[in-house]
Amino acid sequence: MEKYLSLSGNHSSNKRSLEGLSAFTGLEELILDNNLLGNDLALPGLPRLHTLTLNKNQITDLEGLLDHLAEVTPALEYLSLLGNMACPNELVNLEKDEDDYKRYRCFVLYKLPNLKFLDAKKVTKSEREEALLRGEFMKVVKPKASKDVASVSSQLPYTPLPPGSRSLTSHQGVLGRCHYVYYGKNSEGNRFIRDDQL
């Protein structure tokens, strides 16, 4: 019975199906790096699988993947998703930073609480506690742009003014007087002036 299987670099095949893995029910370690696998990834039930690496694939839907893994790999302890858009880091996307990666780790540990290692880094006790408390809220959600807002914003340049005051001929100004009185209480320079110099 096979316990370890590496299928890295098989992206030359037009059909990237993993249905043949159902014959390996005793599989404990599975390496699927660099295979152009996407959000349609479907693993068969692998009850003994404890190590899974999906590095350098095309996975963007993190929540969908984690829900699928929680269902088909209940014994999973080691997971690596480096090199996927679902794993936010500066190597994949320059717009991401360390905070994005911390939120990602927290959300993954919330969804898969039995993980001991995530992306080649050991899961700490504090990460596990934070995932228990806040992990549910660490999911990154992108707002969907509605067609109405997109069409209006493409026609008009951005302005912070309300629509009624955009015309050059219809404007209202505000004129007021401001009085500032300086008492010198908070001045740092006053502490260096001696009484005999006043």
Coordinates of N, CA, C and O in Angstrom, one line a residue:
M1 N 0.8 -1.2 0.0 CA 0.0 0.0 0.0 C 0.9 1.2 0.0 O 1.7 1.4 0.9
E2 N 0.7 2.1 -1.0 CA 1.5 3.4 -1.1 C 1.1 4.3 0.0 O -0.1 4.6 0.3
K3 N 2.1 4.9 0.7 CA 1.9 5.9 1.7 C 2.4 7.3 1.2 O 1.9 8.3 1.7
Y4 N 3.3 7.3 0.2 CA 3.8 8.6 -0.2 C 3.7 8.7 -1.7 O 4.0 7.7 -2.4
L5 N 3.2 9.8 -2.3 CA 3.1 9.9 -3.7 C 3.4 11.4 -4.1 O 2.9 12.3 -3.5
S6 N 4.3 11.5 -5.1 CA 4.6 12.9 -5.6 C 4.2 13.0 -7.0 O 4.7 12.2 -7.9
L7 N 3.4 13.9 -7.4 CA 2.9 14.1 -8.7 C 3.3 15.6 -9.2 O 2.6 16.2 -9.9
S8 N 4.4 16.1 -8.7 CA 4.8 17.4 -9.0 C 5.2 17.6 -10.5 O 5.8 16.7 -11.1
G9 N 4.9 18.8 -11.0 CA 5.3 19.1 -12.4 C 4.6 18.4 -13.5 O 5.1 18.2 -14.6
N10 N 3.4 17.9 -13.3 CA 2.6 17.2 -14.3 C 1.7 18.1 -15.1 O 0.7 17.7 -15.5
H11 N 2.1 19.4 -15.2 CA 1.2 20.4 -15.8 C 1.2 20.3 -17.4 O 0.5 21.0 -18.0
S12 N 2.0 19.4 -17.9 CA 2.0 19.2 -19.4 C 0.7 18.5 -19.9 O 0.3 18.7 -21.0
S13 N 0.0 17.8 -19.0 CA -1.2 17.1 -19.4 C -2.4 18.1 -19.6 O -2.5 19.0 -18.8
N14 N -3.1 17.9 -20.6 CA -4.3 18.7 -20.8 C -5.4 18.5 -19.8 O -6.1 19.4 -19.4
K15 N -5.5 17.3 -19.4 CA -6.5 16.9 -18.4 C -5.8 16.8 -17.0 O -5.0 15.8 -16.8
R16 N -6.1 17.6 -16.1 CA -5.5 17.6 -14.8 C -6.5 17.0 -13.8 O -6.9 17.6 -12.8
S17 N -6.8 15.7 -14.0 CA -7.8 15.0 -13.1 C -7.0 14.3 -12.0 O -5.9 13.7 -12.3
L18 N -7.6 14.3 -10.8 CA -7.0 13.6 -9.7 C -7.9 12.4 -9.3 O -7.7 11.8 -8.2
E19 N -8.8 11.9 -10.2 CA -9.7 10.9 -9.8 C -9.0 9.5 -9.6 O -9.5 8.7 -8.9
G20 N -7.8 9.4 -10.2 CA -7.0 8.1 -10.0 C -6.5 8.0 -8.6 O -6.1 6.9 -8.2
L21 N -6.5 9.0 -7.8 CA -6.0 9.0 -6.4 C -7.0 8.1 -5.5 O -6.6 7.8 -4.4
S22 N -8.2 7.9 -6.0 CA -9.1 7.1 -5.2 C -8.7 5.7 -4.9 O -9.1 5.1 -4.0
A23 N -7.7 5.2 -5.7 CA -7.2 3.9 -5.5 C -6.1 3.9 -4.4 O -5.8 2.8 -3.9
F24 N -5.7 5.1 -3.9 CA -4.7 5.2 -2.9 C -5.3 5.6 -1.6 O -5.0 6.7 -1.0
T25 N -6.2 4.8 -1.0 CA -6.9 5.2 0.2 C -6.0 5.3 1.4 O -6.3 6.0 2.4
G26 N -4.9 4.6 1.4 CA -3.9 4.6 2.5 C -2.9 5.7 2.4 O -1.9 5.7 3.2
L27 N -3.0 6.6 1.5 CA -2.0 7.6 1.2 C -1.9 8.5 2.5 O -2.9 9.0 3.0
E28 N -0.6 8.8 2.9 CA -0.4 9.7 4.0 C 0.3 11.0 3.6 O 0.1 12.0 4.3
E29 N 1.1 11.0 2.5 CA 1.7 12.2 2.0 C 1.5 12.3 0.5 O 1.7 11.4 -0.2
L30 N 1.1 13.5 0.1 CA 0.8 13.8 -1.3 C 1.4 15.1 -1.7 O 1.1 16.2 -1.1
I31 N 2.2 15.1 -2.7 CA 2.9 16.3 -3.2 C 2.3 16.6 -4.6 O 2.4 15.8 -5.6
L32 N 1.6 17.7 -4.8 CA 1.0 18.1 -6.0 C 1.5 19.5 -6.5 O 0.7 20.3 -7.0
D33 N 2.8 19.8 -6.3 CA 3.3 21.1 -6.6 C 3.4 21.3 -8.1 O 3.7 20.3 -8.9
N34 N 3.2 22.5 -8.5 CA 3.5 23.0 -9.9 C 2.7 22.1 -10.9 O 3.3 21.6 -11.9
N35 N 1.4 22.1 -10.8 CA 0.5 21.3 -11.7 C -0.6 22.1 -12.3 O -1.5 21.5 -12.9
L36 N -0.6 23.4 -12.2 CA -1.6 24.3 -12.8 C -3.0 23.9 -12.2 O -4.0 24.1 -12.9
L37 N -3.1 23.4 -11.0 CA -4.3 23.1 -10.4 C -5.1 24.3 -10.0 O -4.4 25.3 -9.5
G38 N -6.4 24.4 -10.2 CA -7.1 25.6 -9.9 C -8.2 25.3 -8.9 O -8.1 24.4 -8.1
N39 N -9.2 26.2 -8.9 CA -10.3 26.1 -7.9 C -11.2 24.9 -8.1 O -11.9 24.5 -7.2
D40 N -11.0 24.2 -9.2 CA -11.8 23.0 -9.5 C -11.2 21.7 -8.9 O -11.6 20.6 -9.2
L41 N -10.1 21.9 -8.1 CA -9.4 20.8 -7.5 C -10.4 19.9 -6.7 O -11.1 20.4 -5.8
A42 N -10.4 18.6 -7.0 CA -11.3 17.7 -6.3 C -10.5 16.5 -5.9 O -10.2 15.7 -6.8
L43 N -10.2 16.4 -4.6 CA -9.5 15.2 -4.1 C -10.5 14.1 -3.7 O -11.6 14.5 -3.2
P44 N -10.2 12.9 -3.9 CA -11.1 11.8 -3.3 C -10.9 11.8 -1.8 O -10.0 12.4 -1.2
G45 N -11.7 11.0 -1.1 CA -11.6 10.9 0.3 C -10.3 10.2 0.7 O -10.0 9.1 0.2
L46 N -9.4 10.9 1.4 CA -8.1 10.3 1.8 C -8.0 10.4 3.4 O -7.4 11.4 3.9
P47 N -8.6 9.4 4.1 CA -8.7 9.6 5.5 C -7.4 9.5 6.3 O -7.4 10.0 7.4
R48 N -6.3 9.0 5.7 CA -5.0 8.9 6.4 C -4.1 10.0 6.0 O -3.0 10.1 6.6
L49 N -4.4 10.8 5.0 CA -3.5 11.9 4.5 C -3.2 12.9 5.6 O -4.1 13.6 6.1
H50 N -1.9 13.0 6.0 CA -1.5 14.0 7.0 C -0.7 15.1 6.4 O -0.5 16.2 7.0
T51 N -0.1 14.9 5.2 CA 0.8 15.9 4.5 C 0.3 16.2 3.1 O 0.2 15.2 2.3
L52 N 0.0 17.5 2.8 CA -0.4 17.8 1.4 C 0.3 19.1 1.1 O 0.2 20.1 1.8
T53 N 1.0 19.1 -0.1 CA 1.6 20.4 -0.6 C 1.0 20.6 -2.0 O 1.0 19.8 -2.8
L54 N 0.5 21.9 -2.1 CA -0.1 22.3 -3.4 C 0.6 23.6 -3.8 O 0.0 24.5 -4.3
N55 N 1.9 23.7 -3.6 CA 2.7 24.9 -4.0 C 2.7 25.1 -5.5 O 2.6 24.2 -6.3
K56 N 2.7 26.4 -5.8 CA 2.9 26.9 -7.2 C 1.8 26.3 -8.1 O 2.1 25.7 -9.2
N57 N 0.6 26.5 -7.7 CA -0.6 26.1 -8.6 C -1.4 27.4 -8.8 O -0.9 28.5 -8.6
Q58 N -2.6 27.3 -9.3 CA -3.4 28.4 -9.6 C -4.7 28.5 -8.8 O -5.7 28.9 -9.3
I59 N -4.5 28.3 -7.5 CA -5.7 28.3 -6.6 C -5.9 29.7 -6.1 O -5.0 30.3 -5.6
T60 N -7.1 30.2 -6.3 CA -7.5 31.6 -5.8 C -8.6 31.5 -4.7 O -8.6 32.5 -3.9
D61 N -9.4 30.5 -4.7 CA -10.5 30.4 -3.8 C -10.1 29.7 -2.5 O -10.2 28.5 -2.4
L62 N -9.6 30.4 -1.5 CA -9.1 29.8 -0.3 C -10.2 29.1 0.5 O -10.0 28.0 0.9
E63 N -11.3 29.8 0.7 CA -12.4 29.2 1.5 C -12.9 27.9 0.9 O -13.1 26.9 1.6
G64 N -13.1 27.9 -0.4 CA -13.6 26.7 -1.1 C -12.6 25.5 -0.9 O -13.0 24.4 -0.7
L65 N -11.3 25.8 -1.1 CA -10.3 24.8 -0.9 C -10.3 24.2 0.5 O -10.3 23.0 0.7
L66 N -10.3 25.1 1.5 CA -10.3 24.7 2.9 C -11.5 23.8 3.3 O -11.4 22.9 4.0
D67 N -12.7 24.2 2.8 CA -13.9 23.5 3.1 C -13.8 22.1 2.5 O -14.2 21.1 3.1
H68 N -13.2 22.0 1.3 CA -13.1 20.7 0.6 C -12.1 19.8 1.4 O -12.3 18.6 1.6
L69 N -10.9 20.4 1.8 CA -9.9 19.7 2.5 C -10.4 19.2 3.9 O -10.1 18.1 4.3
A70 N -11.2 20.0 4.5 CA -11.8 19.6 5.8 C -12.7 18.4 5.7 O -12.8 17.5 6.5
E71 N -13.3 18.3 4.5 CA -14.3 17.2 4.3 C -13.5 15.9 3.9 O -13.9 14.8 4.3
V72 N -12.5 16.0 3.0 CA -11.9 14.8 2.4 C -10.6 14.4 3.1 O -10.1 13.3 2.9
T73 N -10.0 15.3 3.9 CA -8.7 14.9 4.5 C -8.8 15.2 6.0 O -8.2 16.2 6.5
P74 N -9.5 14.5 6.8 CA -9.7 14.8 8.2 C -8.5 14.7 9.1 O -8.4 15.3 10.1
A75 N -7.5 14.0 8.6 CA -6.2 13.8 9.4 C -5.1 14.8 9.0 O -4.0 14.6 9.5
L76 N -5.4 15.8 8.2 CA -4.4 16.7 7.7 C -3.7 17.5 8.8 O -4.4 18.1 9.6
E77 N -2.4 17.4 8.8 CA -1.6 18.2 9.8 C -0.6 19.1 9.2 O -0.2 20.1 9.8
Y78 N -0.2 18.9 7.9 CA 0.8 19.7 7.2 C 0.2 20.1 5.9 O -0.2 19.3 5.1
L79 N 0.1 21.4 5.7 CA -0.4 22.0 4.4 C 0.5 23.1 3.9 O 0.9 23.9 4.7
S80 N 0.8 23.1 2.6 CA 1.6 24.2 2.1 C 0.9 24.7 0.8 O 0.6 23.9 -0.1
L81 N 0.6 26.0 0.7 CA 0.0 26.6 -0.4 C 0.8 27.7 -1.0 O 0.3 28.6 -1.7
L82 N 2.1 27.7 -0.8 CA 2.9 28.8 -1.3 C 2.9 28.9 -2.8 O 2.8 27.8 -3.4
G83 N 2.9 30.1 -3.3 CA 3.0 30.2 -4.8 C 1.6 30.3 -5.4 O 1.5 30.3 -6.6
N84 N 0.5 30.2 -4.6 CA -0.8 30.4 -5.1 C -1.4 31.8 -4.8 O -1.0 32.3 -3.8
M85 N -2.3 32.3 -5.5 CA -2.9 33.6 -5.2 C -3.7 33.5 -3.9 O -3.9 34.5 -3.3
A86 N -4.2 32.3 -3.6 CA -4.9 32.1 -2.3 C -4.0 32.3 -1.1 O -4.5 32.6 0.0
C87 N -2.7 32.2 -1.3 CA -1.8 32.4 -0.2 C -1.1 33.7 -0.4 O -0.2 33.9 -1.2
P88 N -1.6 34.8 0.3 CA -1.1 36.1 0.1 C 0.3 36.4 0.6 O 0.5 36.3 1.8
N89 N 1.3 36.6 -0.2 CA 2.6 37.0 0.2 C 3.2 37.8 -0.9 O 2.8 37.9 -2.0
E90 N 4.4 38.5 -0.6 CA 5.0 39.4 -1.5 C 5.6 38.7 -2.7 O 5.9 39.3 -3.7
L91 N 5.8 37.4 -2.6 CA 6.4 36.7 -3.8 C 5.4 36.5 -4.9 O 5.8 36.4 -6.1
V92 N 4.1 36.4 -4.5 CA 3.1 36.2 -5.5 C 2.5 37.5 -6.0 O 2.2 37.7 -7.1
N93 N 2.2 38.4 -5.0 CA 1.6 39.7 -5.3 C 2.2 40.8 -4.5 O 2.3 40.7 -3.3
L94 N 2.8 41.8 -5.2 CA 3.5 42.9 -4.5 C 2.5 43.7 -3.7 O 3.0 44.5 -2.8
E95 N 1.2 43.6 -3.9 CA 0.3 44.4 -3.1 C 0.1 43.8 -1.7 O -0.6 44.4 -0.8
K96 N 0.5 42.6 -1.5 CA 0.3 41.9 -0.2 C 1.5 42.2 0.7 O 2.6 42.4 0.3
D97 N 1.2 42.1 2.0 CA 2.3 42.3 3.0 C 2.1 41.3 4.1 O 1.4 40.4 4.1
E98 N 2.9 41.5 5.2 CA 3.0 40.5 6.3 C 1.6 40.4 7.0 O 1.3 39.3 7.5
D99 N 0.9 41.5 7.1 CA -0.4 41.5 7.8 C -1.4 40.6 7.0 O -2.2 39.9 7.6
D100 N -1.3 40.7 5.7 CA -2.2 39.9 4.9 C -1.9 38.4 5.1 O -2.8 37.6 5.2
Y101 N -0.6 38.1 5.2 CA -0.2 36.7 5.4 C -0.7 36.2 6.8 O -1.1 35.1 7.0
K102 N -0.6 37.1 7.8 CA -1.0 36.7 9.2 C -2.5 36.4 9.2 O -3.0 35.5 9.9
R103 N -3.3 37.3 8.5 CA -4.7 37.0 8.5 C -5.1 35.7 7.7 O -6.0 35.0 8.1
Y104 N -4.3 35.4 6.7 CA -4.5 34.2 5.9 C -4.2 33.0 6.9 O -5.0 32.0 6.9
R105 N -3.1 33.0 7.6 CA -2.8 31.9 8.5 C -3.9 31.7 9.6 O -4.3 30.6 9.9
C106 N -4.4 32.8 10.1 CA -5.4 32.8 11.1 C -6.7 32.1 10.5 O -7.3 31.3 11.2
F107 N -7.1 32.5 9.3 CA -8.3 32.0 8.7 C -8.1 30.5 8.4 O -9.0 29.7 8.6
V108 N -6.9 30.1 7.9 CA -6.7 28.7 7.6 C -6.7 27.8 8.8 O -7.3 26.7 8.8
L109 N -6.2 28.3 9.9 CA -6.2 27.6 11.2 C -7.6 27.5 11.8 O -7.9 26.6 12.5
Y110 N -8.4 28.5 11.5 CA -9.8 28.4 11.9 C -10.5 27.3 11.2 O -11.3 26.6 11.8
K111 N -10.3 27.2 9.9 CA -11.0 26.2 9.1 C -10.4 24.8 9.3 O -11.1 23.8 9.2
L112 N -9.1 24.7 9.5 CA -8.4 23.4 9.7 C -7.6 23.4 11.0 O -6.4 23.6 11.1
P113 N -8.4 23.3 12.1 CA -7.7 23.5 13.5 C -6.7 22.4 13.8 O -5.9 22.6 14.8
N114 N -6.6 21.3 13.1 CA -5.7 20.2 13.4 C -4.3 20.4 12.8 O -3.4 19.6 13.0
L115 N -4.1 21.5 12.0 CA -2.8 21.7 11.4 C -1.7 21.9 12.4 O -1.9 22.7 13.3
K116 N -0.6 21.3 12.2 CA 0.6 21.6 13.0 C 1.6 22.4 12.2 O 2.4 23.1 12.8
F117 N 1.6 22.3 10.9 CA 2.5 23.1 10.1 C 1.7 23.7 8.9 O 0.8 23.1 8.4
L118 N 2.0 25.0 8.6 CA 1.3 25.7 7.5 C 2.4 26.4 6.7 O 3.1 27.2 7.3
D119 N 2.5 26.0 5.4 CA 3.5 26.7 4.6 C 4.9 26.6 5.2 O 5.7 27.6 5.3
A120 N 5.3 25.4 5.6 CA 6.7 25.2 6.1 C 7.0 25.9 7.4 O 8.1 26.0 7.8
K121 N 6.0 26.4 8.1 CA 6.2 27.1 9.3 C 5.3 26.5 10.4 O 4.1 26.3 10.2
K122 N 5.9 26.1 11.5 CA 5.1 25.5 12.6 C 4.0 26.4 13.1 O 4.2 27.6 13.3
V123 N 2.9 25.9 13.4 CA 1.8 26.6 14.0 C 2.0 26.8 15.5 O 2.3 25.9 16.2
T124 N 2.0 28.1 15.9 CA 2.3 28.4 17.3 C 1.0 28.3 18.2 O -0.1 28.4 17.6
K125 N 1.2 28.3 19.5 CA 0.0 28.2 20.4 C -0.8 29.5 20.3 O -2.0 29.5 20.3
S126 N -0.1 30.7 20.2 CA -0.8 32.0 20.1 C -1.6 32.1 18.8 O -2.7 32.6 18.7
E127 N -1.0 31.5 17.7 CA -1.8 31.5 16.4 C -3.0 30.7 16.5 O -4.1 31.1 16.0
R128 N -2.9 29.6 17.2 CA -4.1 28.7 17.3 C -5.1 29.4 18.2 O -6.3 29.3 17.9
E129 N -4.7 30.1 19.2 CA -5.7 30.8 20.1 C -6.4 31.9 19.3 O -7.6 32.1 19.5
E130 N -5.6 32.7 18.6 CA -6.1 33.8 17.8 C -7.1 33.2 16.7 O -8.2 33.8 16.5
A131 N -6.8 32.1 16.1 CA -7.7 31.5 15.1 C -9.0 31.1 15.7 O -10.1 31.2 15.1
L132 N -8.9 30.6 17.0 CA -10.1 30.2 17.7 C -11.0 31.4 18.0 O -12.3 31.4 17.8
L133 N -10.4 32.6 18.3 CA -11.2 33.8 18.7 C -11.6 34.6 17.4 O -12.7 35.0 17.4
R134 N -10.7 34.8 16.5 CA -10.9 35.7 15.4 C -10.8 35.1 14.0 O -11.1 35.8 13.1
G135 N -10.5 33.9 13.9 CA -10.3 33.3 12.6 C -11.5 33.4 11.6 O -11.3 33.6 10.4
E136 N -12.7 33.3 12.2 CA -13.9 33.4 11.3 C -14.0 34.7 10.6 O -14.5 34.8 9.5
F137 N -13.4 35.8 11.2 CA -13.5 37.1 10.7 C -12.3 37.5 9.9 O -12.2 38.7 9.4
M138 N -11.4 36.6 9.6 CA -10.2 37.0 8.9 C -10.3 36.7 7.4 O -9.3 36.9 6.7
K139 N -11.4 36.2 7.0 CA -11.6 36.0 5.6 C -11.6 37.3 4.8 O -12.2 38.2 5.2
V140 N -10.8 37.3 3.7 CA -10.7 38.5 2.9 C -11.8 38.5 1.9 O -11.9 37.5 1.1
V141 N -12.6 39.5 1.9 CA -13.8 39.5 0.9 C -13.6 40.7 0.0 O -13.3 41.8 0.5
K142 N -13.6 40.5 -1.2 CA -13.5 41.6 -2.2 C -14.9 42.1 -2.6 O -15.8 41.3 -2.9
P143 N -15.2 43.4 -2.5 CA -16.5 43.9 -2.8 C -16.8 43.7 -4.3 O -15.9 43.8 -5.1
K144 N -18.0 43.4 -4.6 CA -18.4 43.2 -6.0 C -18.9 44.6 -6.5 O -19.7 45.2 -5.9
A145 N -18.3 45.0 -7.6 CA -18.7 46.3 -8.2 C -20.0 46.1 -9.0 O -20.1 45.2 -9.8
S146 N -20.9 47.0 -8.6 CA -22.2 46.9 -9.4 C -22.1 47.6 -10.7 O -21.2 48.5 -10.8
K147 N -22.9 47.3 -11.7 CA -22.8 47.9 -13.0 C -23.2 49.3 -13.0 O -22.6 50.2 -13.7
D148 N -24.1 49.7 -12.1 CA -24.5 51.1 -12.0 C -23.4 52.0 -11.5 O -23.1 53.1 -12.1
V149 N -22.8 51.6 -10.5 CA -21.7 52.4 -9.9 C -20.5 52.4 -10.9 O -19.9 53.5 -11.1
A150 N -20.2 51.3 -11.5 CA -19.1 51.3 -12.5 C -19.3 52.2 -13.7 O -18.4 52.9 -14.1
S151 N -20.6 52.3 -14.2 CA -20.9 53.1 -15.3 C -20.8 54.6 -15.0 O -20.3 55.4 -15.7
V152 N -21.3 54.9 -13.8 CA -21.3 56.4 -13.3 C -19.9 56.8 -13.1 O -19.4 57.9 -13.5
S153 N -19.1 55.9 -12.4 CA -17.7 56.3 -12.1 C -16.8 56.4 -13.3 O -15.9 57.2 -13.3
S154 N -17.1 55.7 -14.4 CA -16.3 55.8 -15.6 C -16.7 57.1 -16.4 O -15.8 57.6 -17.1
Q155 N -17.9 57.6 -16.2 CA -18.3 58.8 -16.9 C -17.7 60.1 -16.2 O -17.3 61.0 -16.9
L156 N -17.8 60.2 -14.9 CA -17.4 61.4 -14.2 C -16.1 61.2 -13.5 O -15.8 60.1 -12.9
P157 N -15.2 62.2 -13.5 CA -14.0 62.1 -12.7 C -14.3 62.2 -11.2 O -15.4 62.7 -10.8
Y158 N -13.5 61.6 -10.4 CA -13.8 61.6 -9.0 C -13.7 63.0 -8.4 O -12.8 63.8 -8.7
T159 N -14.7 63.3 -7.6 CA -14.7 64.6 -6.8 C -15.4 64.4 -5.5 O -16.3 63.6 -5.4
P160 N -14.8 65.0 -4.4 CA -15.4 64.8 -3.1 C -16.7 65.7 -2.9 O -17.4 65.5 -1.9
L161 N -17.0 66.5 -3.9 CA -18.1 67.4 -3.7 C -19.4 66.7 -4.1 O -19.4 65.8 -4.9
P162 N -20.5 67.2 -3.5 CA -21.8 66.6 -3.9 C -22.2 67.0 -5.3 O -21.7 67.9 -5.8
P163 N -23.0 66.2 -5.9 CA -23.4 66.4 -7.3 C -23.9 67.8 -7.6 O -23.6 68.4 -8.7
G164 N -24.6 68.5 -6.7 CA -25.2 69.8 -7.0 C -24.1 70.9 -7.1 O -24.4 72.0 -7.6
S165 N -22.9 70.7 -6.5 CA -21.9 71.8 -6.5 C -20.8 71.6 -7.5 O -19.7 72.2 -7.3
R166 N -21.0 70.7 -8.4 CA -19.9 70.4 -9.4 C -19.8 71.5 -10.5 O -18.8 71.6 -11.1
S167 N -20.9 72.2 -10.7 CA -20.8 73.2 -11.8 C -20.1 74.5 -11.3 O -20.1 74.9 -10.1
L168 N -19.3 75.1 -12.2 CA -18.5 76.2 -11.9 C -19.4 77.5 -11.6 O -18.9 78.4 -10.8
T169 N -20.6 77.5 -12.1 CA -21.4 78.7 -11.9 C -22.3 78.6 -10.6 O -22.7 79.6 -10.1
S170 N -22.5 77.4 -10.1 CA -23.3 77.2 -8.9 C -22.5 76.8 -7.8 O -22.3 75.6 -7.6
H171 N -21.9 77.7 -7.0 CA -21.1 77.3 -5.9 C -21.4 78.3 -4.7 O -22.0 79.4 -4.9
Q172 N -21.2 77.8 -3.6 CA -21.4 78.6 -2.4 C -20.1 78.5 -1.6 O -19.5 77.5 -1.4
G173 N -19.7 79.6 -1.0 CA -18.5 79.7 -0.2 C -18.8 79.9 1.2 O -19.9 80.4 1.5
V174 N -17.9 79.7 2.1 CA -18.1 79.9 3.5 C -17.0 80.8 3.9 O -15.8 80.6 3.7
L175 N -17.3 81.9 4.6 CA -16.3 82.9 5.1 C -16.5 83.0 6.5 O -17.6 83.2 7.0
G176 N -15.4 82.9 7.2 CA -15.5 83.0 8.7 C -14.2 83.6 9.2 O -13.2 83.7 8.6
R177 N -14.3 84.0 10.5 CA -13.1 84.5 11.1 C -12.7 83.6 12.2 O -13.5 83.0 12.9
C178 N -11.4 83.4 12.3 CA -10.8 82.5 13.3 C -9.9 83.3 14.2 O -9.1 84.0 13.7
H179 N -10.0 83.1 15.5 CA -9.1 83.8 16.4 C -8.3 82.8 17.2 O -8.8 81.8 17.8
Y180 N -7.0 82.9 17.1 CA -6.0 82.1 17.8 C -5.3 82.9 18.8 O -4.8 84.0 18.5
V181 N -5.3 82.4 20.0 CA -4.6 83.1 21.1 C -3.5 82.2 21.6 O -3.8 81.1 22.0
Y182 N -2.3 82.7 21.7 CA -1.2 81.9 22.1 C -0.8 82.3 23.5 O -0.5 83.4 23.8
Y183 N -0.9 81.3 24.5 CA -0.5 81.6 25.8 C 0.9 81.1 26.2 O 1.4 81.5 27.3
G184 N 1.5 80.3 25.4 CA 2.8 79.9 25.7 C 3.0 78.8 26.7 O 4.1 78.5 27.2
K185 N 1.9 78.2 27.1 CA 1.9 77.1 28.2 C 2.7 75.9 27.7 O 3.3 75.2 28.5
N186 N 2.5 75.5 26.4 CA 3.1 74.3 25.9 C 4.3 74.5 25.1 O 4.8 73.6 24.4
S187 N 4.9 75.6 25.2 CA 6.1 75.9 24.4 C 7.4 75.3 25.1 O 7.6 75.5 26.3
E188 N 8.1 74.5 24.4 CA 9.4 73.9 24.9 C 10.4 75.0 25.1 O 11.3 74.8 25.9
G189 N 10.4 76.1 24.3 CA 11.4 77.1 24.4 C 11.3 77.9 25.7 O 12.4 78.4 26.2
N190 N 10.2 78.0 26.3 CA 10.0 78.8 27.5 C 10.8 78.2 28.7 O 11.1 79.0 29.6
R191 N 11.1 77.0 28.7 CA 11.7 76.4 29.9 C 13.2 76.7 30.0 O 13.9 76.5 31.0
F192 N 13.8 77.3 28.9 CA 15.2 77.6 28.8 C 15.4 79.1 29.1 O 16.5 79.6 29.2
I193 N 14.3 79.9 29.3 CA 14.5 81.3 29.5 C 14.4 81.6 31.0 O 13.4 81.1 31.7
R194 N 15.4 82.2 31.6 CA 15.4 82.5 33.0 C 14.7 83.8 33.3 O 14.5 84.6 32.4
D195 N 14.2 83.9 34.5 CA 13.4 85.1 34.9 C 14.2 86.4 34.7 O 13.6 87.4 34.4
D196 N 15.5 86.4 34.9 CA 16.3 87.6 34.8 C 16.4 88.1 33.3 O 16.8 89.2 33.0
Q197 N 16.1 87.2 32.4 CA 16.2 87.5 30.9 C 14.9 88.1 30.4 O 14.8 88.5 29.3
L198 N 13.8 88.1 31.2 CA 12.5 88.6 30.8 C 12.4 90.1 30.9 O 12.9 90.8 31.7

